[in-house]
Amino acid sequence: MLTNFFLSRGFSFFASGWTQFAAAFGLSFLIMLLFGRPFIAAMHAWQKKGQPISENVPESHLQKAGTPTMGGILVVLAILISSVLFMPTDSRAAWIALAALVMFAAIGFIDDYKKVSSQSKKAANGLSPLTRLVTEGVCVVILAYMINSIMPPYIPEYSLALGAGIILPLGLLYYVFAYFVICGSANATNITDGLDGMLAKLYMPVLVVLVVALYGATRIGFMDTVMFLPTASGLYAVLGAAFGAVLGFLWYNARPAAIFMGDVGSLALGGFMGTVAMLLKSEIIMGIAAGMMVIILMSSFIQTMCFKITRRITGTGRRVFLRAPLHHHFEELGWPETKIVDRFFIMSVLFSGLALVLLKFA
């Protein structure tokens, strides 16, 4: 909106993706800082008791009782406002990324609302797993169709790119692949949001990788491993807005957290991340960059499957970890919360560094 306005007035520097990135980043971060405290007060007044502490977390989490949740609402609003103001309004890729953000935020909002209103301490006191997975699946089908429709003509329909030179046509399996990428990302970020400041710290290195992938996709010859996708240039403002909002949220979510992200934020950021990766044909690179989140997600899956299988065979369920997901296992071992978050952050930086190396040289 503002980008189009300034360009029509002859301010050509707004045509630069980095200008759009910086402007959206600055505004988004400013929104979080200026409105964060009043928003927290409003959520506290509305929710009264805040987010109920699940029975499936260590006892140390009981001290967090009363902390308001659904801070992701402000994160999503900051991203939407900053993106719309500074992205080229004719960018279909940017609108698709924002659509993913809103779709998954809506699912997360309903989940959060049910948890807060019921004040139940059961882990599954929000949407049922089946309802959530089916709803997410419908969103993915819509998003995958839109993503495929904007790909350049030299990219086969419903295909997976393994670098710039290897393209695998998937046919209808493209939708299955999209489900794993987008829903997997959404649920990975959702389950990662378990300790103060952790999701923001693990998410930002992945954003850096996506920004570099975007730069490579909009510059011929910069990266031989990335498809040339000039229509993706509208994503600069969107990624800048996301970076500013997540960094601004960390200001209030760092230990001790004044507010939690909630499913409305974690699902939105994950669905957004997976959608952007598909828009850039960088799904595998994104999966490597988000390796720490993937490990956290898999720890929960392994724990659940192991318990169910051993219970069926022996009558007594056995666990691999002291508690899942992985960060709770280390809490049970006696690690301080800040040490877990910082070490997981280091691992996220390493995974993202590996992704950047593969992005440039693989």
mmCIF file of C-alpha atoms in Angstrom, residues 23-155:
data_model
loop_
_atom_site.group_PDB
_atom_site.id
_atom_site.type_symbol
_atom_site.label_atom_id
_atom_site.label_comp_id
_atom_site.label_asym_id
_atom_site.label_seq_id
_atom_site.Cartn_x
_atom_site.Cartn_y
_atom_site.Cartn_z
ATOM 1 C CA ALA A 23 10.330 -0.899 6.675
ATOM 2 C CA ALA A 24 8.035 -3.817 7.540
ATOM 3 C CA PHE A 25 10.480 -5.096 10.151
ATOM 4 C CA GLY A 26 10.712 -1.683 11.828
ATOM 5 C CA LEU A 27 6.971 -1.086 11.924
ATOM 6 C CA SER A 28 6.170 -4.600 13.131
ATOM 7 C CA PHE A 29 8.740 -4.417 15.920
ATOM 8 C CA LEU A 30 7.465 -0.966 16.920
ATOM 9 C CA ILE A 31 3.865 -2.217 17.073
ATOM 10 C CA MET A 32 4.941 -4.999 19.430
ATOM 11 C CA LEU A 33 6.839 -2.636 21.713
ATOM 12 C CA LEU A 34 4.209 0.114 21.809
ATOM 13 C CA PHE A 35 1.122 -2.077 22.150
ATOM 14 C CA GLY A 36 2.608 -5.069 23.967
ATOM 15 C CA ARG A 37 2.014 -3.844 27.509
ATOM 16 C CA PRO A 38 -1.584 -2.592 26.940
ATOM 17 C CA PHE A 39 -2.356 -5.829 25.078
ATOM 18 C CA ILE A 40 -1.066 -7.934 27.969
ATOM 19 C CA ALA A 41 -3.215 -5.940 30.384
ATOM 20 C CA ALA A 42 -6.263 -6.444 28.158
ATOM 21 C CA MET A 43 -5.660 -10.202 27.905
ATOM 22 C CA HIS A 44 -5.198 -10.398 31.678
ATOM 23 C CA ALA A 45 -8.489 -8.592 32.269
ATOM 24 C CA TRP A 46 -10.331 -10.786 29.767
ATOM 25 C CA GLN A 47 -8.879 -14.167 30.708
ATOM 26 C CA LYS A 48 -8.783 -13.622 34.492
ATOM 27 C CA LYS A 49 -6.954 -16.858 35.378
ATOM 28 C CA GLY A 50 -4.863 -16.925 32.200
ATOM 29 C CA GLN A 51 -3.771 -20.129 30.525
ATOM 30 C CA PRO A 52 -4.463 -23.293 32.537
ATOM 31 C CA ILE A 53 -1.273 -25.199 33.293
ATOM 32 C CA SER A 54 -1.454 -28.643 31.715
ATOM 33 C CA GLU A 55 -1.191 -31.727 33.884
ATOM 34 C CA ASN A 56 1.418 -33.081 31.448
ATOM 35 C CA VAL A 57 4.172 -30.570 32.273
ATOM 36 C CA PRO A 58 6.701 -30.560 35.144
ATOM 37 C CA GLU A 59 5.540 -29.176 38.502
ATOM 38 C CA SER A 60 7.879 -26.204 38.106
ATOM 39 C CA HIS A 61 5.413 -24.816 35.548
ATOM 40 C CA LEU A 62 2.796 -24.284 38.258
ATOM 41 C CA GLN A 63 4.484 -20.994 39.119
ATOM 42 C CA LYS A 64 3.410 -19.728 35.693
ATOM 43 C CA ALA A 65 -0.264 -20.034 36.585
ATOM 44 C CA GLY A 66 -2.188 -16.841 35.870
ATOM 45 C CA THR A 67 0.012 -15.770 32.964
ATOM 46 C CA PRO A 68 -2.228 -14.619 30.100
ATOM 47 C CA THR A 69 -2.020 -16.397 26.764
ATOM 48 C CA MET A 70 -2.986 -15.650 23.124
ATOM 49 C CA GLY A 71 -0.154 -13.159 22.661
ATOM 50 C CA GLY A 72 -0.029 -14.486 19.120
ATOM 51 C CA ILE A 73 -3.027 -12.281 18.312
ATOM 52 C CA LEU A 74 -0.818 -9.193 18.521
ATOM 53 C CA VAL A 75 1.961 -10.969 16.606
ATOM 54 C CA VAL A 76 -0.414 -11.824 13.758
ATOM 55 C CA LEU A 77 -1.873 -8.307 13.685
ATOM 56 C CA ALA A 78 1.600 -6.744 13.597
ATOM 57 C CA ILE A 79 2.593 -8.973 10.676
ATOM 58 C CA LEU A 80 -0.620 -8.274 8.761
ATOM 59 C CA ILE A 81 -0.520 -4.494 9.204
ATOM 60 C CA SER A 82 3.186 -4.139 8.399
ATOM 61 C CA SER A 83 3.023 -6.511 5.438
ATOM 62 C CA VAL A 84 -0.005 -4.895 3.805
ATOM 63 C CA LEU A 85 1.521 -1.438 4.202
ATOM 64 C CA PHE A 86 4.892 -2.250 2.683
ATOM 65 C CA MET A 87 4.473 -5.190 0.313
ATOM 66 C CA PRO A 88 3.549 -4.701 -3.355
ATOM 67 C CA THR A 89 -0.218 -5.148 -3.267
ATOM 68 C CA ASP A 90 -0.184 -7.093 -6.539
ATOM 69 C CA SER A 91 2.080 -9.804 -5.072
ATOM 70 C CA ARG A 92 0.078 -13.013 -5.064
ATOM 71 C CA ALA A 93 2.824 -14.840 -3.186
ATOM 72 C CA ALA A 94 2.621 -12.358 -0.311
ATOM 73 C CA TRP A 95 -1.164 -12.667 -0.093
ATOM 74 C CA ILE A 96 -0.927 -16.468 -0.012
ATOM 75 C CA ALA A 97 1.604 -16.319 2.839
ATOM 76 C CA LEU A 98 -0.692 -13.977 4.773
ATOM 77 C CA ALA A 99 -3.673 -16.219 4.043
ATOM 78 C CA ALA A 100 -1.796 -19.120 5.646
ATOM 79 C CA LEU A 101 -1.033 -16.933 8.657
ATOM 80 C CA VAL A 102 -4.707 -16.032 9.126
ATOM 81 C CA MET A 103 -6.052 -19.548 8.486
ATOM 82 C CA PHE A 104 -3.837 -21.205 11.077
ATOM 83 C CA ALA A 105 -4.287 -18.312 13.494
ATOM 84 C CA ALA A 106 -8.048 -18.909 13.334
ATOM 85 C CA ILE A 107 -7.599 -22.593 14.200
ATOM 86 C CA GLY A 108 -5.276 -21.671 17.045
ATOM 87 C CA PHE A 109 -7.663 -19.011 18.361
ATOM 88 C CA ILE A 110 -10.515 -21.511 18.655
ATOM 89 C CA ASP A 111 -8.179 -23.959 20.405
ATOM 90 C CA ASP A 112 -6.948 -21.290 22.848
ATOM 91 C CA TYR A 113 -10.438 -19.996 23.532
ATOM 92 C CA LYS A 114 -11.668 -23.455 24.487
ATOM 93 C CA LYS A 115 -8.715 -23.952 26.830
ATOM 94 C CA VAL A 116 -9.087 -20.579 28.537
ATOM 95 C CA SER A 117 -12.865 -20.757 28.866
ATOM 96 C CA SER A 118 -12.856 -24.325 30.231
ATOM 97 C CA GLN A 119 -9.835 -23.810 32.543
ATOM 98 C CA SER A 120 -9.299 -27.568 32.312
ATOM 99 C CA LYS A 121 -5.817 -28.852 33.061
ATOM 100 C CA LYS A 122 -6.159 -31.781 30.659
ATOM 101 C CA ALA A 123 -3.694 -31.654 27.784
ATOM 102 C CA ALA A 124 -6.454 -32.193 25.217
ATOM 103 C CA ASN A 125 -8.861 -29.556 26.494
ATOM 104 C CA GLY A 126 -8.868 -27.604 23.222
ATOM 105 C CA LEU A 127 -9.896 -28.869 19.806
ATOM 106 C CA SER A 128 -9.800 -32.642 19.415
ATOM 107 C CA PRO A 129 -6.738 -33.911 17.493
ATOM 108 C CA LEU A 130 -8.968 -35.211 14.691
ATOM 109 C CA THR A 131 -10.860 -31.921 14.332
ATOM 110 C CA ARG A 132 -7.630 -29.963 14.236
ATOM 111 C CA LEU A 133 -5.900 -32.219 11.706
ATOM 112 C CA VAL A 134 -8.913 -32.242 9.394
ATOM 113 C CA THR A 135 -9.306 -28.453 9.601
ATOM 114 C CA GLU A 136 -5.613 -27.970 8.951
ATOM 115 C CA GLY A 137 -5.900 -30.367 6.018
ATOM 116 C CA VAL A 138 -8.648 -28.286 4.400
ATOM 117 C CA CYS A 139 -6.494 -25.178 4.775
ATOM 118 C CA VAL A 140 -3.515 -26.968 3.229
ATOM 119 C CA VAL A 141 -5.497 -28.076 0.179
ATOM 120 C CA ILE A 142 -6.548 -24.463 -0.446
ATOM 121 C CA LEU A 143 -3.029 -23.133 0.086
ATOM 122 C CA ALA A 144 -1.366 -25.833 -2.040
ATOM 123 C CA TYR A 145 -3.748 -25.117 -4.918
ATOM 124 C CA MET A 146 -2.990 -21.376 -4.744
ATOM 125 C CA ILE A 147 0.771 -21.959 -4.474
ATOM 126 C CA ASN A 148 0.782 -24.215 -7.526
ATOM 127 C CA SER A 149 -1.305 -21.719 -9.512
ATOM 128 C CA ILE A 150 1.299 -18.936 -9.263
ATOM 129 C CA MET A 151 4.372 -20.963 -10.193
ATOM 130 C CA PRO A 152 6.157 -19.782 -13.386
ATOM 131 C CA PRO A 153 5.362 -21.737 -16.573
ATOM 132 C CA TYR A 154 8.833 -23.334 -16.658
ATOM 133 C CA ILE A 155 8.074 -25.184 -13.401
#
